[in-house]
Coordinates of C-alpha atoms in Angstrom, one line a residue:
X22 CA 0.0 0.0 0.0
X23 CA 2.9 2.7 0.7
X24 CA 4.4 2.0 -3.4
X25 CA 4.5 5.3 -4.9
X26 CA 2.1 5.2 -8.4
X27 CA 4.0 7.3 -11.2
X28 CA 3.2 7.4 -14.9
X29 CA 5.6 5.6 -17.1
X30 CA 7.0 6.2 -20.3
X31 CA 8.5 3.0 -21.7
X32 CA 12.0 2.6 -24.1
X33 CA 11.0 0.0 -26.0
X34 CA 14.1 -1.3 -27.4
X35 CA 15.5 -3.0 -24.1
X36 CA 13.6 -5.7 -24.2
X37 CA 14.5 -7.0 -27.5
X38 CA 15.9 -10.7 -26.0
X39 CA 13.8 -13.7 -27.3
X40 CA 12.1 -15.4 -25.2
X41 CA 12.3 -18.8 -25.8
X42 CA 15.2 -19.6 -25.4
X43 CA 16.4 -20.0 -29.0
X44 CA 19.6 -19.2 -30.5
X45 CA 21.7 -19.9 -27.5
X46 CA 20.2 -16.8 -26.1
X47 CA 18.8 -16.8 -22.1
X48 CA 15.0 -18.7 -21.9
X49 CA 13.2 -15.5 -20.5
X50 CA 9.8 -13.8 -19.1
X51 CA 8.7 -10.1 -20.1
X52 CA 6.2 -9.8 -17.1
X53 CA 3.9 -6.8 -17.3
X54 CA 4.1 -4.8 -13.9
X55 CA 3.6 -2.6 -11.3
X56 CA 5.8 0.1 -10.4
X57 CA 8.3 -0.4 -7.3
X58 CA 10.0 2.1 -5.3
X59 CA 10.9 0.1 -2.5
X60 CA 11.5 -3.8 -2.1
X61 CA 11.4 -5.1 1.5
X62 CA 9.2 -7.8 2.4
X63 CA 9.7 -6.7 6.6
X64 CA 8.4 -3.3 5.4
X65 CA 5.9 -3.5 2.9
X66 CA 3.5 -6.0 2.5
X67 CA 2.3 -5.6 -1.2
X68 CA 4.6 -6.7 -4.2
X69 CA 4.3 -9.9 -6.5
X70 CA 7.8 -9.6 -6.7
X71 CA 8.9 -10.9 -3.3
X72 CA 8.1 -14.3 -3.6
X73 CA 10.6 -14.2 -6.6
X74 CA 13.5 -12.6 -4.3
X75 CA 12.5 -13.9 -1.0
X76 CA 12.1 -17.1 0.7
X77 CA 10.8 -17.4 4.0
X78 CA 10.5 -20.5 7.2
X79 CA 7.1 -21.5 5.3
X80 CA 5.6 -21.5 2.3
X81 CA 2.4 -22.5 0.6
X82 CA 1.3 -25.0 -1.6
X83 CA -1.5 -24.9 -4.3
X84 CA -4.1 -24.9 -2.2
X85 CA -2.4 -21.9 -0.3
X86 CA -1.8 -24.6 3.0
X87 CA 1.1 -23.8 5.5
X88 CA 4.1 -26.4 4.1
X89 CA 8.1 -26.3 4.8
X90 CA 10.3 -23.5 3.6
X91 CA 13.3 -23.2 4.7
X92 CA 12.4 -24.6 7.7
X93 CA 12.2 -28.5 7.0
X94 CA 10.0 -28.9 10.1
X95 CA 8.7 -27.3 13.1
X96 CA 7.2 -28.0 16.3
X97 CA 4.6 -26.3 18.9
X98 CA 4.7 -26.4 22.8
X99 CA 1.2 -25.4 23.6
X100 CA 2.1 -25.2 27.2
X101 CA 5.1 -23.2 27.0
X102 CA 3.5 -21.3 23.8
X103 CA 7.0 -22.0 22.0
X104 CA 7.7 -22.8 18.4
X105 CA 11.0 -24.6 17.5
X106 CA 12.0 -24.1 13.6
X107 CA 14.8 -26.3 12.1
X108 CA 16.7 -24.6 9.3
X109 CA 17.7 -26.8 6.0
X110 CA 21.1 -27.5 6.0
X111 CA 23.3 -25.3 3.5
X112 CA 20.9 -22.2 2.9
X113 CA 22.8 -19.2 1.2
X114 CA 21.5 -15.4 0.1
X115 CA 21.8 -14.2 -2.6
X116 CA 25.5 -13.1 -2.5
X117 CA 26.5 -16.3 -1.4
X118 CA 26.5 -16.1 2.3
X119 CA 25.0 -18.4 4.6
X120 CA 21.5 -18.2 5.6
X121 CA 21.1 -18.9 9.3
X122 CA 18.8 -18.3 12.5
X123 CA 20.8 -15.4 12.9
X124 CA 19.1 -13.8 10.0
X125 CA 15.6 -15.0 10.7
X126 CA 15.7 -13.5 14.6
X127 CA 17.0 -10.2 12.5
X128 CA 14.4 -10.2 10.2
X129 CA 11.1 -10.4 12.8
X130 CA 12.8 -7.9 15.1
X131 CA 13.3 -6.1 12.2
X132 CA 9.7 -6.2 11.7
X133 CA 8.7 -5.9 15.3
X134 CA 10.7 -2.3 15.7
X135 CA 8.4 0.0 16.0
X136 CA 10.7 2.4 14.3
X137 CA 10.5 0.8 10.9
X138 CA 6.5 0.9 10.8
X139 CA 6.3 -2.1 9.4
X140 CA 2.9 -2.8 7.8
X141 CA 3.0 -6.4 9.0
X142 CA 3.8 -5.5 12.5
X143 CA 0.8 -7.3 14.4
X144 CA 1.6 -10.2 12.6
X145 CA 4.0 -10.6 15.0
X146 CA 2.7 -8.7 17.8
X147 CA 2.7 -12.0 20.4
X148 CA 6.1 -12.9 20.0
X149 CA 7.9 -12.1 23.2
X150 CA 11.4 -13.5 22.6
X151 CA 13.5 -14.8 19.4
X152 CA 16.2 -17.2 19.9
X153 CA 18.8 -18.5 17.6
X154 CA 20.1 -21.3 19.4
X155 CA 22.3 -22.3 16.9
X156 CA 22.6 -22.1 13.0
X157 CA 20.0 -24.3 12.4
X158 CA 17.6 -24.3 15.4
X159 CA 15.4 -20.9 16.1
X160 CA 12.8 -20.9 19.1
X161 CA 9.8 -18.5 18.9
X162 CA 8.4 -18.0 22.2
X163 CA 4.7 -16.1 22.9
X164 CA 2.9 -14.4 25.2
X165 CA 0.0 -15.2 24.0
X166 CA -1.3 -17.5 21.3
X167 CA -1.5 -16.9 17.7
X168 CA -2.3 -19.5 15.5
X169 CA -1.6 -17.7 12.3
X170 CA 2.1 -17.5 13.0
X171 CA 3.0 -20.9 11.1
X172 CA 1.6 -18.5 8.1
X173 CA 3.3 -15.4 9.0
X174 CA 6.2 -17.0 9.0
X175 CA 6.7 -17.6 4.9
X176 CA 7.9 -13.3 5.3
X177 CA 11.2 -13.5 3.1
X178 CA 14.0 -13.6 5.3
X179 CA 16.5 -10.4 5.3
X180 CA 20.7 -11.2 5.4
X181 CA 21.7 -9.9 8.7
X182 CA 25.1 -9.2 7.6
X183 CA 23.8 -6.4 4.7
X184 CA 21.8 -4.4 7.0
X185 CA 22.8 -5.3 10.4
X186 CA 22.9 -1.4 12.2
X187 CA 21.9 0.3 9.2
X188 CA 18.6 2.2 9.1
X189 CA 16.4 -0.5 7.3
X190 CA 13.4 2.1 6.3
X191 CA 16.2 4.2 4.4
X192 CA 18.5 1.7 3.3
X193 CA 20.1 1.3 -0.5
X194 CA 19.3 -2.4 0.0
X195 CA 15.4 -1.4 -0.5
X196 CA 17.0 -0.6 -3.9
X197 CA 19.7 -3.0 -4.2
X198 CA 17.5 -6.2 -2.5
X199 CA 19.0 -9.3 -1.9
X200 CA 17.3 -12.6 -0.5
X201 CA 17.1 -16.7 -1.0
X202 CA 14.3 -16.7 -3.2
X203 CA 14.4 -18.6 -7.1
X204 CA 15.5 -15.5 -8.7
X205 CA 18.0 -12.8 -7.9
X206 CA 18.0 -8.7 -8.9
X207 CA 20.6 -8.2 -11.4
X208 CA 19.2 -4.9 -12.6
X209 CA 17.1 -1.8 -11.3
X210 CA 16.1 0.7 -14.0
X211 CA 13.8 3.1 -11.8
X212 CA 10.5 3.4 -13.2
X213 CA 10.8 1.2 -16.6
X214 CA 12.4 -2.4 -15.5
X215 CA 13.9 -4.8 -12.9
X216 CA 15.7 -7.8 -14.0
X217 CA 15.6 -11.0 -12.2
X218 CA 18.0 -13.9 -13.2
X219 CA 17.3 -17.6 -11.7
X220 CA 19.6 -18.5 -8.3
X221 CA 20.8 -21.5 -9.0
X222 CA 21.3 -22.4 -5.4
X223 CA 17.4 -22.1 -4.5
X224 CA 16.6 -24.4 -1.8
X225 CA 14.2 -26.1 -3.9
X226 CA 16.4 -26.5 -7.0
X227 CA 17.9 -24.0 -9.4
X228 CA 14.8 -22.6 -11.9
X229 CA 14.0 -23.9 -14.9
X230 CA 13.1 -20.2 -16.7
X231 CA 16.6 -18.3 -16.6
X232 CA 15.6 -14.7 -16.6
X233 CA 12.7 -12.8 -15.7
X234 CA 12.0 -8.7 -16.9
X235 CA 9.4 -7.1 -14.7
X236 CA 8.4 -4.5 -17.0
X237 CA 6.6 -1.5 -15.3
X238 CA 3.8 -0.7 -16.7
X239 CA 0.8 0.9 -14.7
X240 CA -1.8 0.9 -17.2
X241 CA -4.0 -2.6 -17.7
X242 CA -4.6 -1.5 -21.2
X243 CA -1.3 -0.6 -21.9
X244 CA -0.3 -3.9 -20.9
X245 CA -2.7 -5.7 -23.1
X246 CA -1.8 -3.4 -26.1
X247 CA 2.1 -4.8 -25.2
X248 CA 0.7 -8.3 -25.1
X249 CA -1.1 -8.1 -28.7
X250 CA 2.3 -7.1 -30.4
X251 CA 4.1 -9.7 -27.9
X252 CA 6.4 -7.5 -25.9
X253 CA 5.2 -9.4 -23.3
X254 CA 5.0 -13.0 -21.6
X255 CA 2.6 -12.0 -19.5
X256 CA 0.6 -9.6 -18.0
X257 CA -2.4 -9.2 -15.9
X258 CA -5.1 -7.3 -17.7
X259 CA -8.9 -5.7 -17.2
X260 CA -11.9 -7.7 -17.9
X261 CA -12.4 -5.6 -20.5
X262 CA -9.1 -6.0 -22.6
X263 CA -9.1 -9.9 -21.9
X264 CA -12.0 -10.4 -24.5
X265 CA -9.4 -9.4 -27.1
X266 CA -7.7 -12.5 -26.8
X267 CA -10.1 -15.1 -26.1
X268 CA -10.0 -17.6 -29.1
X269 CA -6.7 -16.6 -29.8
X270 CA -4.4 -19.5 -30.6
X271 CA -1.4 -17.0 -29.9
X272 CA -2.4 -16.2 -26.3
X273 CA -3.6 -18.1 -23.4
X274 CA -6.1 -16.8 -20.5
X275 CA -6.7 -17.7 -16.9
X276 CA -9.4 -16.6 -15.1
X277 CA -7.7 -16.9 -12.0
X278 CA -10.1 -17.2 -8.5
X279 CA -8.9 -14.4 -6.0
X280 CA -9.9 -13.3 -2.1
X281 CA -9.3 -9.8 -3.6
X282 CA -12.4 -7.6 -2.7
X283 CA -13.3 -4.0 -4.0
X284 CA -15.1 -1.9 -1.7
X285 CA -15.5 1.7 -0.6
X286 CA -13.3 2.3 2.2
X287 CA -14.5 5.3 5.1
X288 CA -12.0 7.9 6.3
X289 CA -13.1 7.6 10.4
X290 CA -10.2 9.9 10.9
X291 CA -12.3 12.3 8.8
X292 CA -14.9 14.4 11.4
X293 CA -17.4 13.9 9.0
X294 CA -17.7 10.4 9.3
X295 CA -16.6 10.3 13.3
X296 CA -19.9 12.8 13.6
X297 CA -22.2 10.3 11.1
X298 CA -21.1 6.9 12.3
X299 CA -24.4 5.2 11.3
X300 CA -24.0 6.4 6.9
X301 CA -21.6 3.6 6.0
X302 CA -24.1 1.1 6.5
X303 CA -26.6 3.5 5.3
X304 CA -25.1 4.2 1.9
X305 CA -24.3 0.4 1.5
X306 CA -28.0 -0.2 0.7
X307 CA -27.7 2.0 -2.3
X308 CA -24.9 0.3 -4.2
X309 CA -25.8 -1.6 -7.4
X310 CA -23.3 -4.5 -6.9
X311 CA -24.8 -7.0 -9.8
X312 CA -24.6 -3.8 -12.4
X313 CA -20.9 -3.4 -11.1
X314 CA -20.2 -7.1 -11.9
X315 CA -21.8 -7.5 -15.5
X316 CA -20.3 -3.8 -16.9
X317 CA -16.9 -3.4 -14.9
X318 CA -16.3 -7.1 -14.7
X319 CA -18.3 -8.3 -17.2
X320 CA -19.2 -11.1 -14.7
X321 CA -15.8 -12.0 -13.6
X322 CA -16.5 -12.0 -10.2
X323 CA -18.9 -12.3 -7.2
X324 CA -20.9 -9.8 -5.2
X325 CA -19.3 -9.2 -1.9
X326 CA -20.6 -8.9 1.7
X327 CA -17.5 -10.0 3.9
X328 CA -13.6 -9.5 3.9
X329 CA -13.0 -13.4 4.8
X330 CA -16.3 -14.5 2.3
X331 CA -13.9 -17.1 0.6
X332 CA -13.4 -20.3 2.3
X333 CA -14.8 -22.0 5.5
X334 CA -14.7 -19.2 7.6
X335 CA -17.5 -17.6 5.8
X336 CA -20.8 -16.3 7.2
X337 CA -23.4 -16.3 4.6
X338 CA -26.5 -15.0 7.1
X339 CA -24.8 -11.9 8.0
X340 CA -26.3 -8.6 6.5
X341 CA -25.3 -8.4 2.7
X342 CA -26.7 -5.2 2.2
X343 CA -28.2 -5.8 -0.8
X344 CA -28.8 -3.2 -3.1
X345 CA -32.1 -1.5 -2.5
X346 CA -32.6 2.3 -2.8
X347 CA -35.5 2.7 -1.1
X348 CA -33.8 1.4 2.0
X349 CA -30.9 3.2 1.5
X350 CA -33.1 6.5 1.8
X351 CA -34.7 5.2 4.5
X352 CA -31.9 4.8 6.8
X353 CA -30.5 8.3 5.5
X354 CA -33.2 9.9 6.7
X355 CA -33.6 7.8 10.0
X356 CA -30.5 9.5 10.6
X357 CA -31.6 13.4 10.1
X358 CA -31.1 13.9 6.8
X359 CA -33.1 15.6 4.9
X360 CA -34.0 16.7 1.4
X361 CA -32.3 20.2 0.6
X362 CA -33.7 22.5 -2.4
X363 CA -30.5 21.3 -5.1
X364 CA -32.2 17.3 -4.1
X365 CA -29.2 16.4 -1.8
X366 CA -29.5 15.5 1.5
X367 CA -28.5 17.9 4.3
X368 CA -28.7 18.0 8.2
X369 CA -27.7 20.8 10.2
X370 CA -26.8 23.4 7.4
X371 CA -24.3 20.2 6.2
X372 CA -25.1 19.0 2.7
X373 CA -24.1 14.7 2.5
X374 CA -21.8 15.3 0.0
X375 CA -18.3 13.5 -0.5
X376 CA -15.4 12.5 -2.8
X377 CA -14.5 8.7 -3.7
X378 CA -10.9 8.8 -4.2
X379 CA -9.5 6.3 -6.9
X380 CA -6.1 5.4 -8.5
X381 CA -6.8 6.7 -12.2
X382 CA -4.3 3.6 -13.3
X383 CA -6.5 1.1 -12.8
X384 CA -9.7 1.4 -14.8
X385 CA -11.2 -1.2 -12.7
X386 CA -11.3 0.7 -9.9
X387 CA -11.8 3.8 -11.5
X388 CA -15.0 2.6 -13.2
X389 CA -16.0 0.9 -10.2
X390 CA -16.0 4.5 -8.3
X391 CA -17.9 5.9 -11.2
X392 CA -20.9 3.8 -11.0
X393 CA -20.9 3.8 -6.9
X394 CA -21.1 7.3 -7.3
X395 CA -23.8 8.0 -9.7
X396 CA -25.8 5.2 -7.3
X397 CA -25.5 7.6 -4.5
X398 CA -26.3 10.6 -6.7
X399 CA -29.5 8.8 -7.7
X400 CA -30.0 8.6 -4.0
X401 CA -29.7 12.5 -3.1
X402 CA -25.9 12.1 -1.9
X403 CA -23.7 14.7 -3.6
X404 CA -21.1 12.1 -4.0
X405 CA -18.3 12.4 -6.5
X406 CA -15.3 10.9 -7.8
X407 CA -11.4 12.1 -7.2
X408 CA -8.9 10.9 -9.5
X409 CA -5.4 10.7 -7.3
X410 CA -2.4 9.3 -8.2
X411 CA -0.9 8.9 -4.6
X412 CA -3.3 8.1 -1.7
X413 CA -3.6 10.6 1.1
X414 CA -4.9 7.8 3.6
X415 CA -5.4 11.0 6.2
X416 CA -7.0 13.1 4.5
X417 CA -9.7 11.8 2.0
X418 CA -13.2 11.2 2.6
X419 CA -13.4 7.7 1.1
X420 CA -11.4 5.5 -1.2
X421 CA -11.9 2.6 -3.5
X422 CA -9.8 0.2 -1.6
X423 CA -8.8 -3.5 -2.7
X424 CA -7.7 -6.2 0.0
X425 CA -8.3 -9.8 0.8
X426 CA -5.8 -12.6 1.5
X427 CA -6.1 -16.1 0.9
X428 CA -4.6 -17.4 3.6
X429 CA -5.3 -17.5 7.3
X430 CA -8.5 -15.6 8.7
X431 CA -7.0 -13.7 10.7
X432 CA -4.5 -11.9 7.6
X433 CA -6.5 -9.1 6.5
X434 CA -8.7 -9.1 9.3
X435 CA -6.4 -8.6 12.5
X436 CA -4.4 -5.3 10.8
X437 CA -6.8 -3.9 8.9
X438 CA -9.6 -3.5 11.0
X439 CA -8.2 -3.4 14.6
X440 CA -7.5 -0.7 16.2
X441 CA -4.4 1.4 15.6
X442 CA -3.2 -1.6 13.9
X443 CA -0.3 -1.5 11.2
X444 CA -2.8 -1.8 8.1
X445 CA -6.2 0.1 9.8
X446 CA -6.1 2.6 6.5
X447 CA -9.7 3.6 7.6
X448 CA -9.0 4.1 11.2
X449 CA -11.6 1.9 12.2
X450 CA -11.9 1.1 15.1
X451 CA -15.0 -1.4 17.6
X452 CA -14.2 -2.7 21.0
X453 CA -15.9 -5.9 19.9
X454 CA -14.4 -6.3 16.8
X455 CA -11.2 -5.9 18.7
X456 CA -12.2 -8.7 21.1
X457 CA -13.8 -11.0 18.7
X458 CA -10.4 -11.0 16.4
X459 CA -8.0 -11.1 19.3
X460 CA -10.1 -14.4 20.6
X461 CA -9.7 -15.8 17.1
X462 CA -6.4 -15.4 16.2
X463 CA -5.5 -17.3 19.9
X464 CA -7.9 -20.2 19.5
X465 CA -6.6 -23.7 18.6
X466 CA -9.9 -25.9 18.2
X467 CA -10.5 -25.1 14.2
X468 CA -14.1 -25.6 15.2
X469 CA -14.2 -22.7 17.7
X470 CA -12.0 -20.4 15.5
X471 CA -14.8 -20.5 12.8
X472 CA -18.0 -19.7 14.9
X473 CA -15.2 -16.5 16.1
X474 CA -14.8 -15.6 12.9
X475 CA -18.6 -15.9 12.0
X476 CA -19.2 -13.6 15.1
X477 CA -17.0 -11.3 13.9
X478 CA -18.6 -11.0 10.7
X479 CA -22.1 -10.3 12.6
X480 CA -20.8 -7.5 14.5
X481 CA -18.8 -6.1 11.7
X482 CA -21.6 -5.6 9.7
X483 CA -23.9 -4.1 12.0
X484 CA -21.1 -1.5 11.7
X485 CA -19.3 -1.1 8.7
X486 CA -15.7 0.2 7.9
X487 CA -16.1 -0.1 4.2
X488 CA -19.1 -0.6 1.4
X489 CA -18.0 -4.2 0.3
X490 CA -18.8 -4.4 -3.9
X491 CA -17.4 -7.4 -5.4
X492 CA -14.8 -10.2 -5.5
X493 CA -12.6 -9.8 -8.7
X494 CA -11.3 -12.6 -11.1
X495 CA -7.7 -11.8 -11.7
X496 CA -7.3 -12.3 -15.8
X497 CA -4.0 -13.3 -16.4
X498 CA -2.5 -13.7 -20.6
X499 CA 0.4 -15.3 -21.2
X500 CA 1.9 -16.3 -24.4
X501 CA 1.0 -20.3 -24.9
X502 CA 4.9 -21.9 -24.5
X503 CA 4.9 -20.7 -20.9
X504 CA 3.8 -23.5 -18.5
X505 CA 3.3 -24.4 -14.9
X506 CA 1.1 -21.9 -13.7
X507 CA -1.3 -22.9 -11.4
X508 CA -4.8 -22.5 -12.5
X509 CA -6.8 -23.8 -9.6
X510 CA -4.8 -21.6 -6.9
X511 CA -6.7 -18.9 -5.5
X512 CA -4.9 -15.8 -5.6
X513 CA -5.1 -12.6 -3.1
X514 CA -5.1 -8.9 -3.6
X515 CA -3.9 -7.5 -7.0
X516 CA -3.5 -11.3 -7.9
X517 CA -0.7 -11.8 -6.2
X518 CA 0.3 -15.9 -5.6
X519 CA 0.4 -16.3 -9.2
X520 CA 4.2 -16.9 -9.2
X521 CA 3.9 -19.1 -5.9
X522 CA 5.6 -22.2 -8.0
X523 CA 7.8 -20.0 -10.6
X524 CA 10.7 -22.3 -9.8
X525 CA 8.9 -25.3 -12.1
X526 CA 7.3 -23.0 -14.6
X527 CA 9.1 -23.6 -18.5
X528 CA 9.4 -22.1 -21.7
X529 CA 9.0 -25.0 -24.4

């Protein structure tokens, strides 16, 4: 969430390799991309390109369960509350240097320094001691339970000896990163490309792909413009721009399942909204979800209701807020509002006016904000859309947020709505939704954890931080020699988890 957007013009003529391989040249990927200012997975949360860099205790399989990572095993204490990983044998960075427990009690203080402002911070907010007992052998001791650890735990692991006593917020190695992941950063050109080229000493096995090109490009249409004339391998694209290439033998598409929600997200920091706590649940009555779905998405995804609504955790007889004006208006006005002489509503010499701010490099979104706001205008609320090319979390009304994890209940749920926690954007903040979570992300019996969870959905929807809109396909092209991905994984926010197995993908 803290990447800086910019507009991006592109040189074309560096990314003349072929891509297959052929002629003795390097077998290679041209990925379409997102820009990067920073790369540090203790830091910022957000980036498909970590799990290319990075490597972590755990990792996830297909199905996105908890499995080894460079831990081969671990163990619990439940009485002591004490986790005991055991390192692989022979782990090196990067740069050649050994990967030990040293590093991984680095990296989660790292994380846990309140300093750094790490968005993952309570993650990791129960650990009250890390100890490297030897190269091999780290013990994790709590304070309190957290079941979601084993999950937390697959954060890429930082080398110690790099950025042991540097400043790691302000650090050339957020530029320059270096980690145990498949691939490795061999180039850096600011705003246009990063180059990745395979680590042959992967835990897992050198990849089979040698070189991948992250090519930053914003725009989704501009990326499926680059795909048509095959500058690219692949790309993520919009709904919209994927009908372009359906039936084309030159181009494969997934439709890719995600936990990635879109939804309007409420400034509480804002007095307007600290004064009118009841409208968010109000206005959520008057958004046209299904019209959403068939023009944005053209019906690649799923009305939403819930931030955890994928999965077993689910609660389907919660409040969905379907879309009905009439309701909508009615619980306006149960609130004070009234009718003003221009049709909006007003209450106290205050007109209910306010601004959706988007990203205006994602269409999606953008469109999405569009037709939200011409719902409420139907409804008398003067609401409008702000185009914004950085987010001013403090100081906009509202926001067209995306978010959702597909992992653990407690990701996505614990730091984004608690309060004061490292990912509460909207400065939410319920004593019971505090209590709820905290209950959940302690409790061992699977059973109990869901009817927690299932609360927590009840009581967060009797008191909304966002309008929840839809679930979103992530539509991926690719060109049709690239195999290995994954097609029944589901993927989280901005379709992340795509490259969760890179290391087997080919080019035949």
């Amino acid at each position: 969430m803290k990447k800086i957007i910019m507009t991006v013009l592109f040189t074309m003529s560096v990314f003349c390799g072929a891509v297959t391989g052929e002629g003795g040249l390097p077998s290679e990927i041209i990925y379409g991309s997102g820009n990067y200012t920073a790369i540090n997975p203790a830091l910022y949360e957000h980036g498909e390109i970590n799990s290319l860099l990075f490597a972590g205790l755990t990792a996830h399989d297909a199905d996105n369960n908890v499995i080894p990572g460079l831990a081969s095993s671990w163990t619990y204490d439940e009485a002591t509350m004490t986790y005991t990983f055991k390192l692989r044998e022979r782990l090196t960075f990067h740069d050649g240097k050994p990967l030990t427990c040293a590093d991984v009690k680095f990296t989660i203080e790292t994380i846990m320094n309140l300093d750094n402002g790490s968005e993952i911070m309570s993650n990791f907010e129960e650990i009250e001691s890390i100890d490297a007992l030897d190269d091999l052998t780290v013990i994790i001791k709590l304070k309190a339970p957290n079941v979601a650890l084993p999950d937390y735990l697959s954060i890429g692991i930082l080398p110690k000896h790099i950025l042991d006593g540097q400043d790691v917020t302000t650090s050339d190695y957020n530029r320059n990163p270096i980690g145990a992941g498949p691939y490795k950063l061999v180039d850096w050109d600011m705003g246009q490309s990063i180059v990745l080229e395979k680590f042959d000493g992967f835990y897992l096995g050198a990849p089979k792909i040698e070189r991948i090109i992250f090519k930053i490009i914003e725009n989704y249409s501009i990326r499926a413009l680059q795909m048509k004339s095959g500058e690219l391998t692949l790309a993520q694209v919009a709904p919209l721009d994927a009908e372009a290439f359906r039936g084309n033998a030159g181009f494969v598409v997934y439709e890719m399942d995600t936990a990635d929600y879109r939804g309007i997200l409420y400034n509480f920091g804002n007095k307007f909204w600290q004064d009118n706590p009841g409208l968010p649940a109000a206005l959520s009555y008057g958004i046209d979800r299904d019209a959403i779905i068939r023009s944005v998405l053209l019906g690649k995804g799923q009305p939403a209701w819930s931030p955890i609504q994928k999965g077993e955790y689910v609660n389907g007889n919660i409040e969905k807020y379907e879309y009905n004006p009439a309701k909508a208006q009615a619980a306006i006005e149960a609130l004070g509002w009234a009718k003003d002489g221009d049709g909006y509503y007003a209450k106290g010499g205050q007109q209910l006016a306010f601004a959706i701010s988007v990203r205006p490099s994602d269409p999606v979104r953008v469109n999405m904000a569009a037709i939200a706001a011409q719902n409420l205008q139907d409804l008398g609320v003067n609401c409008t859309v702000e185009l914004a090319a950085r987010t001013d979390w403090a100081g906009q009304f509202a926001f067209l947020i995306g978010w959702g994890s597909p992992f653990d209940p407690d990701d996505h749920t614990y730091k984004v709505f608690g309060t004061d926690k490292g990912a509460n954007y909207s400065r939410y903040s319920n004593p019971e939704v505090d209590r709820v979570l905290t209950e959940a992300r302690s409790e061992p019996v699977k059973s109990v954890r869901i009817k927690l969870y299932k609360e927590f959905q009840e009581v967060f929807a009797c008191n909304p931080a966002y309008t929840f809109i839809a679930y979103i396909d992530a539509i991926y092209v690719a060109k049709p020699n690239l195999k290995g991905i994954s097609r029944g994984t589901t993927l989280g926010h901005h379709g992340v988890g795509i490259f969760w197995n890179v290391y087997e993908w080919t080019l035949e």
